[in-house]
Tab-separated table of N, CA and C in Angstrom:
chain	number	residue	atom	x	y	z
A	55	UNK	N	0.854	-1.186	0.000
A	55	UNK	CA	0.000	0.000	0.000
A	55	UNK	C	0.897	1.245	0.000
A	56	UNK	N	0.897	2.158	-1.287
A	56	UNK	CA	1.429	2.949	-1.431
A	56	UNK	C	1.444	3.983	0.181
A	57	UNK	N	0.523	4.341	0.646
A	57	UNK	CA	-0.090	5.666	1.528
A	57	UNK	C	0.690	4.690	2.882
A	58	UNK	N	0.610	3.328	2.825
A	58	UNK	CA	1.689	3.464	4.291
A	58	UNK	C	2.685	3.350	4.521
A	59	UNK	N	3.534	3.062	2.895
A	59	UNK	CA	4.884	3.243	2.573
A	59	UNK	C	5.335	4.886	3.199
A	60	UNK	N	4.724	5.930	2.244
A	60	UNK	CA	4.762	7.190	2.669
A	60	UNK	C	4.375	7.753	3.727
A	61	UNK	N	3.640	7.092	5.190
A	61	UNK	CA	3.478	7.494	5.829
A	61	UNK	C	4.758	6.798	7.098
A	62	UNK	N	5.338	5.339	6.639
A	62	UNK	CA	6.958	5.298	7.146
A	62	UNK	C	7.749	6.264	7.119
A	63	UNK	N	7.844	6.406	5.978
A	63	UNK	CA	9.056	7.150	5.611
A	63	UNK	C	8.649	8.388	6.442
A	64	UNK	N	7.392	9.433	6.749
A	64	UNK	CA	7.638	10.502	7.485
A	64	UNK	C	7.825	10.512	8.808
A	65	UNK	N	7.287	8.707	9.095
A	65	UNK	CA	7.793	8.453	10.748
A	65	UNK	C	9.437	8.304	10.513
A	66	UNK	N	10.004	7.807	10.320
A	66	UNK	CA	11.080	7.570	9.624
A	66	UNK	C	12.013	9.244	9.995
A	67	UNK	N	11.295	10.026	9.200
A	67	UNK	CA	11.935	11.368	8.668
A	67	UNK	C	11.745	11.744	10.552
A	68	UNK	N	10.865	12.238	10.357
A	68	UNK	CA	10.607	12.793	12.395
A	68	UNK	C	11.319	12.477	13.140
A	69	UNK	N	11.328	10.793	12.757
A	69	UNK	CA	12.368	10.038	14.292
A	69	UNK	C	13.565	10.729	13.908
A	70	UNK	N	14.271	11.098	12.767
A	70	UNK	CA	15.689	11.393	12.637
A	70	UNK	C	15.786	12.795	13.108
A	71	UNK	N	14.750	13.593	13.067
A	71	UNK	CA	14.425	15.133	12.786
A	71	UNK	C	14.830	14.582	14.560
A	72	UNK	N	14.039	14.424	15.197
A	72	UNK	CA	14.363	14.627	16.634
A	72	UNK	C	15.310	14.432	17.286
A	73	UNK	N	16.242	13.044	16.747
A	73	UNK	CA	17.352	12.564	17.457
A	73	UNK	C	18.191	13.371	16.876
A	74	UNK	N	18.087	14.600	16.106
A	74	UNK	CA	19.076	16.078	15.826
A	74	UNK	C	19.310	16.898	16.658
A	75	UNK	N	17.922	17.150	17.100
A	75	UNK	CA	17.569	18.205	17.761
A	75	UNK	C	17.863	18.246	18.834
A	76	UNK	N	17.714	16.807	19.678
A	76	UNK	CA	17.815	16.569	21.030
A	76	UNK	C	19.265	16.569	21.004
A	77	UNK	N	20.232	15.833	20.039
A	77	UNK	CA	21.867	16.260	20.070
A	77	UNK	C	22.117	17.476	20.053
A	78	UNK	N	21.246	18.409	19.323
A	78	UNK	CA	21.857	20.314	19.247
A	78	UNK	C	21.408	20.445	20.738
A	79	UNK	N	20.558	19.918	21.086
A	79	UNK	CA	20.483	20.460	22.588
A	79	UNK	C	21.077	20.423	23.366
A	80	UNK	N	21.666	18.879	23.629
A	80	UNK	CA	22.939	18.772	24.300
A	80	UNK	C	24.244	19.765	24.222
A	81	UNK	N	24.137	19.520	23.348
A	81	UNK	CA	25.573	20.489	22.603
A	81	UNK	C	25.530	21.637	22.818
A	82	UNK	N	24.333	22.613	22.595
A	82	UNK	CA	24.578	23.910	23.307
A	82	UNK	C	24.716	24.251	25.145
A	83	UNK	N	23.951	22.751	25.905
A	83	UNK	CA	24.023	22.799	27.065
A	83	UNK	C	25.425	22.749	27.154
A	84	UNK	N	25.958	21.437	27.001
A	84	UNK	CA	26.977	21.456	27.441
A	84	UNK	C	28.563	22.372	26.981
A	85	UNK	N	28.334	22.992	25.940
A	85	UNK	CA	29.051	24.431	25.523
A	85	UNK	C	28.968	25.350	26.810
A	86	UNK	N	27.772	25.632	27.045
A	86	UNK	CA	27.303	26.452	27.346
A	86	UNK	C	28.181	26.338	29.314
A	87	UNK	N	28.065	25.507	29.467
A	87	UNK	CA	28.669	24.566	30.812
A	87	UNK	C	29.977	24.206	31.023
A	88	UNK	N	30.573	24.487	29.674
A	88	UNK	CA	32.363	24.198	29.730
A	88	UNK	C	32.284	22.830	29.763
A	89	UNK	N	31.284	22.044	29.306
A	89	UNK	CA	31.575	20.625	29.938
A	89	UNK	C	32.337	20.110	28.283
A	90	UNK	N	33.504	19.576	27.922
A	90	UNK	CA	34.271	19.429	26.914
A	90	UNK	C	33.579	18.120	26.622
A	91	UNK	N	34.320	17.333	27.644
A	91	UNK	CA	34.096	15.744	27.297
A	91	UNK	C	32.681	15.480	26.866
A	92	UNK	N	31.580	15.986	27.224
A	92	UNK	CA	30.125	15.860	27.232
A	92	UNK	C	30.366	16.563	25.413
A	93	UNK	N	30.938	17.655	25.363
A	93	UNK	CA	30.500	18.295	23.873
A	93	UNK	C	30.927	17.736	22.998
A	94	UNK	N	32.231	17.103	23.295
A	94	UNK	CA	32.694	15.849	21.960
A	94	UNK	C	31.793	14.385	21.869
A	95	UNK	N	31.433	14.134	23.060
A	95	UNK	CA	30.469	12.883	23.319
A	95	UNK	C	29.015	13.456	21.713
A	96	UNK	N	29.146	14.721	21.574
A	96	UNK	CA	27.932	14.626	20.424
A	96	UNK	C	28.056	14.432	19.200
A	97	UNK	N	29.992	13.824	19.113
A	97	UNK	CA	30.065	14.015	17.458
A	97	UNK	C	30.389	12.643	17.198
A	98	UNK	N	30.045	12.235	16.178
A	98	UNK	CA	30.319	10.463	15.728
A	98	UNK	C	32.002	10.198	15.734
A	99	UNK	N	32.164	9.311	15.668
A	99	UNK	CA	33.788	8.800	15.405
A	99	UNK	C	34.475	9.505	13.646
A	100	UNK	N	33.542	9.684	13.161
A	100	UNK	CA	34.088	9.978	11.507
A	100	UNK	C	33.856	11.195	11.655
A	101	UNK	N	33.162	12.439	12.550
A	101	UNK	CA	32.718	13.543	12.808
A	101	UNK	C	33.643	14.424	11.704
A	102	UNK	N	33.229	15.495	11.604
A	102	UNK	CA	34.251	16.780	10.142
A	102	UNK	C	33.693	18.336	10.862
A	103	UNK	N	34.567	18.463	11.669
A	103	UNK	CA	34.786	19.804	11.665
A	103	UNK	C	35.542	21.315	10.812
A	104	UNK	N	34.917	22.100	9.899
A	104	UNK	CA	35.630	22.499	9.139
A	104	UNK	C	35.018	23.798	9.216
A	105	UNK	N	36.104	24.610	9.854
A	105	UNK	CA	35.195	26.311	10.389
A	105	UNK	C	36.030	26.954	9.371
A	106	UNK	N	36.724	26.409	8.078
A	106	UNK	CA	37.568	27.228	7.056
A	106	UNK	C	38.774	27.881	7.410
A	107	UNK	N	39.391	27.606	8.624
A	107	UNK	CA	40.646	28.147	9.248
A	107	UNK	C	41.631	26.596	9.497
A	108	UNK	N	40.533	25.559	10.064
A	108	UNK	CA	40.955	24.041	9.914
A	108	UNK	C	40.265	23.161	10.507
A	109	UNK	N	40.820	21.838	10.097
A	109	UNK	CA	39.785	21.179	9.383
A	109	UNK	C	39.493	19.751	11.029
A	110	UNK	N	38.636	19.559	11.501
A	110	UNK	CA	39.048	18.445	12.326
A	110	UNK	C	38.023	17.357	11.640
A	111	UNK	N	38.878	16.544	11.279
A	111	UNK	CA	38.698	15.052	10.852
A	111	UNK	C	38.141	13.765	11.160
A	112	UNK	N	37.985	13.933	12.927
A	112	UNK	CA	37.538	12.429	13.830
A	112	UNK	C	37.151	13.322	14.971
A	113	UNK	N	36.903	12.378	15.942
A	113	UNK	CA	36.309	12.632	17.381
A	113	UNK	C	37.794	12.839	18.040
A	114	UNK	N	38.486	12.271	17.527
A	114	UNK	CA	39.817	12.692	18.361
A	114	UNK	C	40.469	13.878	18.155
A	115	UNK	N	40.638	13.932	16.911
A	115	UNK	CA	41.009	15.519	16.486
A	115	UNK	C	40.067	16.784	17.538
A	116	UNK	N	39.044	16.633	17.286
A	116	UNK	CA	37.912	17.075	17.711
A	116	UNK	C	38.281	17.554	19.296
A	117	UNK	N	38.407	16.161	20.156
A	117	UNK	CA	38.959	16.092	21.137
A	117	UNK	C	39.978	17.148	21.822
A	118	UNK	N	40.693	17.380	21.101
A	118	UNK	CA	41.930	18.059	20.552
A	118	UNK	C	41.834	19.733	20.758
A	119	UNK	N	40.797	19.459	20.077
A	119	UNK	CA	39.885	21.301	19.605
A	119	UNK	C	39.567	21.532	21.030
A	120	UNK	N	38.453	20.745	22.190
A	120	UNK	CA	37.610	21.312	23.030
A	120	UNK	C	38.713	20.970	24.144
């Protein structure tokens, strides 16, 4: 059935939409808190930081940065 294919996919879309949001949340808390270890805890292992001055590559690099 076409209509509950497309109605997956927007559960689908939401669930991802949220588990964003709730990470930006973290992330500004814990910025916001000096808490380092907590602010790298939000970026994946392959994470790409690139603010055009340089470039961080992994969670460790990353690490590195905070």
């Amino acid at each position: 059935d076409p209509m509950s294919v497309d109605l997956e996919a927007k559960i689908h879309w939401l669930e991802a939409l949220e588990r964003i949001r709730t990470v930006k949340h973290k992330y500004f808390i814990y910025l916001n808190k000096a808490r380092w270890d907590d602010v790298v805890s939000c970026f994946t292992e392959d994470a790409v930081i690139d603010d055009s001055l340089v470039t961080q590559t992994s969670r460790g690099e990353i690490t590195k940065l905070f």
